[in-house]
Amino acid sequence: DIGVISIMYAVVDLVLARAVRRDSQRLARRSAAMGILGLGYGAGMLLMPVTQLPSLLILTLTWLTVSGVVLMYWGFTLPVKERAHAVVSEWGAVQLLLAFVLLLVHPDTEIALRYSGAGYAAFLGVAEVVVGLWLRHRSSSLRRQAVVTV
C-alpha cells in the first residue's frame, strides 16, 4: 500500500535527520521536512479505504494546502544565507500547486484519487533523490573549493 511505503520512507527520513543533525543542520531540516510530509501523506493514504470520496478529497486538499503553507513559511523564516540554498519554500509552493491541480482535475472515483496519490508518491520519491544528489554535488564542490583555497 502506498500509505505504508510513504510512512516507512518518512521514518527513514526522520531517523536520517536525527543522525546528521550535528554534522549538517541544513540536511537535517530537509530530511525532517520530507519525513513530516511523508508521515502526513501516508496517514492520509491509510485512511483512504475507510473514508468516503468527498471527505477524502477534503482531507487531501487540506493536507496539501496546510503543508504547503507551513513549508513556505518555514522557508521564508530561514536566514537569508540558508534560504538561498534551501528548497523548503519551493516545495511548499509545489504543494499548493498540487492542491490547485487536484481541485481542477477533481477525481470522481476512488481509483482516480489512488492514481493521483501514486503519482504524488512517485513525485515525492524523485524529489528526495534530486535533493540528495544536489546535496552530494554541493558537498563535493565545497570540498574541492576548500582544497583549492588551502
mmCIF file of N, CA and C in Angstrom, residues 73-119:
data_model
loop_
_atom_site.group_PDB
_atom_site.id
_atom_site.type_symbol
_atom_site.label_atom_id
_atom_site.label_comp_id
_atom_site.label_asym_id
_atom_site.label_seq_id
_atom_site.Cartn_x
_atom_site.Cartn_y
_atom_site.Cartn_z
ATOM 1 N N TYR A 73 6.211 29.076 4.808
ATOM 2 C CA TYR A 73 6.523 29.928 5.953
ATOM 3 C C TYR A 73 7.887 29.558 6.537
ATOM 4 N N TRP A 74 8.122 28.258 6.690
ATOM 5 C CA TRP A 74 9.388 27.792 7.238
ATOM 6 C C TRP A 74 10.537 28.223 6.337
ATOM 7 N N GLY A 75 10.365 28.098 5.026
ATOM 8 C CA GLY A 75 11.420 28.504 4.103
ATOM 9 C C GLY A 75 11.699 29.996 4.146
ATOM 10 N N PHE A 76 10.646 30.796 4.295
ATOM 11 C CA PHE A 76 10.833 32.245 4.328
ATOM 12 C C PHE A 76 11.401 32.738 5.648
ATOM 13 N N THR A 77 11.292 31.954 6.716
ATOM 14 C CA THR A 77 11.843 32.376 8.001
ATOM 15 C C THR A 77 13.298 31.959 8.176
ATOM 16 N N LEU A 78 13.837 31.200 7.235
ATOM 17 C CA LEU A 78 15.250 30.840 7.314
ATOM 18 C C LEU A 78 16.108 32.086 7.124
ATOM 19 N N PRO A 79 17.298 32.102 7.695
ATOM 20 C CA PRO A 79 18.208 33.221 7.426
ATOM 21 C C PRO A 79 18.499 33.323 5.922
ATOM 22 N N VAL A 80 18.811 34.525 5.470
ATOM 23 C CA VAL A 80 18.981 34.786 4.045
ATOM 24 C C VAL A 80 20.029 33.861 3.427
ATOM 25 N N LYS A 81 21.130 33.635 4.121
ATOM 26 C CA LYS A 81 22.195 32.779 3.581
ATOM 27 C C LYS A 81 21.692 31.351 3.389
ATOM 28 N N GLU A 82 20.933 30.828 4.341
ATOM 29 C CA GLU A 82 20.396 29.475 4.223
ATOM 30 C C GLU A 82 19.265 29.410 3.220
ATOM 31 N N ARG A 83 18.477 30.465 3.127
ATOM 32 C CA ARG A 83 17.339 30.490 2.214
ATOM 33 C C ARG A 83 17.796 30.356 0.770
ATOM 34 N N ALA A 84 18.977 30.886 0.457
ATOM 35 C CA ALA A 84 19.494 30.813 -0.909
ATOM 36 C C ALA A 84 19.785 29.377 -1.324
ATOM 37 N N HIS A 85 20.088 28.501 -0.365
ATOM 38 C CA HIS A 85 20.436 27.117 -0.678
ATOM 39 C C HIS A 85 19.326 26.131 -0.318
ATOM 40 N N ALA A 86 18.234 26.608 0.210
ATOM 41 C CA ALA A 86 17.163 25.718 0.650
ATOM 42 C C ALA A 86 16.111 25.560 -0.438
ATOM 43 N N VAL A 87 15.436 24.441 -0.395
ATOM 44 C CA VAL A 87 14.339 24.204 -1.331
ATOM 45 C C VAL A 87 13.018 24.073 -0.576
ATOM 46 N N VAL A 88 13.016 24.469 0.681
ATOM 47 C CA VAL A 88 11.844 24.272 1.526
ATOM 48 C C VAL A 88 10.668 25.097 1.033
ATOM 49 N N SER A 89 10.877 26.397 0.798
ATOM 50 C CA SER A 89 9.753 27.231 0.366
ATOM 51 C C SER A 89 9.285 26.847 -1.033
ATOM 52 N N GLU A 90 10.199 26.426 -1.892
ATOM 53 C CA GLU A 90 9.809 25.987 -3.230
ATOM 54 C C GLU A 90 8.946 24.730 -3.149
ATOM 55 N N TRP A 91 9.297 23.821 -2.249
ATOM 56 C CA TRP A 91 8.494 22.617 -2.090
ATOM 57 C C TRP A 91 7.100 22.975 -1.564
ATOM 58 N N GLY A 92 7.005 23.960 -0.695
ATOM 59 C CA GLY A 92 5.703 24.422 -0.226
ATOM 60 C C GLY A 92 4.863 24.964 -1.375
ATOM 61 N N ALA A 93 5.500 25.692 -2.273
ATOM 62 C CA ALA A 93 4.779 26.206 -3.444
ATOM 63 C C ALA A 93 4.304 25.061 -4.328
ATOM 64 N N VAL A 94 5.101 24.011 -4.449
ATOM 65 C CA VAL A 94 4.690 22.841 -5.232
ATOM 66 C C VAL A 94 3.482 22.176 -4.576
ATOM 67 N N GLN A 95 3.476 22.097 -3.245
ATOM 68 C CA GLN A 95 2.326 21.517 -2.541
ATOM 69 C C GLN A 95 1.051 22.318 -2.847
ATOM 70 N N LEU A 96 1.144 23.644 -2.809
ATOM 71 C CA LEU A 96 -0.013 24.477 -3.120
ATOM 72 C C LEU A 96 -0.443 24.313 -4.576
ATOM 73 N N LEU A 97 0.513 24.200 -5.472
ATOM 74 C CA LEU A 97 0.197 23.976 -6.879
ATOM 75 C C LEU A 97 -0.513 22.633 -7.071
ATOM 76 N N LEU A 98 -0.051 21.613 -6.364
ATOM 77 C CA LEU A 98 -0.700 20.304 -6.459
ATOM 78 C C LEU A 98 -2.130 20.353 -5.916
ATOM 79 N N ALA A 99 -2.351 21.126 -4.859
ATOM 80 C CA ALA A 99 -3.708 21.272 -4.333
ATOM 81 C C ALA A 99 -4.602 21.939 -5.376
ATOM 82 N N PHE A 100 -4.075 22.941 -6.053
ATOM 83 C CA PHE A 100 -4.841 23.624 -7.093
ATOM 84 C C PHE A 100 -5.132 22.679 -8.260
ATOM 85 N N VAL A 101 -4.143 21.892 -8.666
ATOM 86 C CA VAL A 101 -4.342 20.936 -9.759
ATOM 87 C C VAL A 101 -5.376 19.892 -9.366
ATOM 88 N N LEU A 102 -5.329 19.437 -8.118
ATOM 89 C CA LEU A 102 -6.318 18.459 -7.660
ATOM 90 C C LEU A 102 -7.717 19.052 -7.682
ATOM 91 N N LEU A 103 -7.833 20.328 -7.359
ATOM 92 C CA LEU A 103 -9.127 20.998 -7.469
ATOM 93 C C LEU A 103 -9.613 21.054 -8.913
ATOM 94 N N LEU A 104 -8.699 21.335 -9.834
ATOM 95 C CA LEU A 104 -9.071 21.414 -11.243
ATOM 96 C C LEU A 104 -9.442 20.051 -11.820
ATOM 97 N N VAL A 105 -8.631 19.046 -11.497
ATOM 98 C CA VAL A 105 -8.858 17.711 -12.035
ATOM 99 C C VAL A 105 -10.067 17.063 -11.370
ATOM 100 N N HIS A 106 -10.203 17.253 -10.080
ATOM 101 C CA HIS A 106 -11.313 16.753 -9.276
ATOM 102 C C HIS A 106 -11.661 15.298 -9.611
ATOM 103 N N PRO A 107 -10.853 14.349 -9.134
ATOM 104 C CA PRO A 107 -11.138 12.941 -9.424
ATOM 105 C C PRO A 107 -12.517 12.541 -8.896
ATOM 106 N N ASP A 108 -13.278 11.847 -9.716
ATOM 107 C CA ASP A 108 -14.639 11.496 -9.326
ATOM 108 C C ASP A 108 -14.773 10.058 -8.824
ATOM 109 N N THR A 109 -13.693 9.311 -8.847
ATOM 110 C CA THR A 109 -13.724 7.950 -8.306
ATOM 111 C C THR A 109 -12.531 7.753 -7.389
ATOM 112 N N GLU A 110 -12.639 6.755 -6.535
ATOM 113 C CA GLU A 110 -11.524 6.477 -5.621
ATOM 114 C C GLU A 110 -10.293 6.004 -6.375
ATOM 115 N N ILE A 111 -10.495 5.257 -7.458
ATOM 116 C CA ILE A 111 -9.341 4.770 -8.215
ATOM 117 C C ILE A 111 -8.573 5.926 -8.846
ATOM 118 N N ALA A 112 -9.285 6.949 -9.297
ATOM 119 C CA ALA A 112 -8.608 8.130 -9.849
ATOM 120 C C ALA A 112 -7.803 8.836 -8.757
ATOM 121 N N LEU A 113 -8.363 8.893 -7.548
ATOM 122 C CA LEU A 113 -7.632 9.504 -6.439
ATOM 123 C C LEU A 113 -6.424 8.652 -6.063
ATOM 124 N N ARG A 114 -6.551 7.343 -6.152
ATOM 125 C CA ARG A 114 -5.403 6.463 -5.879
ATOM 126 C C ARG A 114 -4.292 6.692 -6.903
ATOM 127 N N TYR A 115 -4.670 6.842 -8.168
ATOM 128 C CA TYR A 115 -3.661 7.116 -9.185
ATOM 129 C C TYR A 115 -2.969 8.450 -8.934
ATOM 130 N N SER A 116 -3.732 9.445 -8.533
ATOM 131 C CA SER A 116 -3.102 10.728 -8.225
ATOM 132 C C SER A 116 -2.218 10.604 -6.992
ATOM 133 N N GLY A 117 -2.625 9.774 -6.032
ATOM 134 C CA GLY A 117 -1.783 9.516 -4.857
ATOM 135 C C GLY A 117 -0.502 8.799 -5.222
ATOM 136 N N ALA A 118 -0.608 7.830 -6.124
ATOM 137 C CA ALA A 118 0.597 7.125 -6.579
ATOM 138 C C ALA A 118 1.520 8.073 -7.328
ATOM 139 N N GLY A 119 0.936 8.975 -8.117
ATOM 140 C CA GLY A 119 1.747 9.973 -8.809
ATOM 141 C C GLY A 119 2.456 10.902 -7.838
#
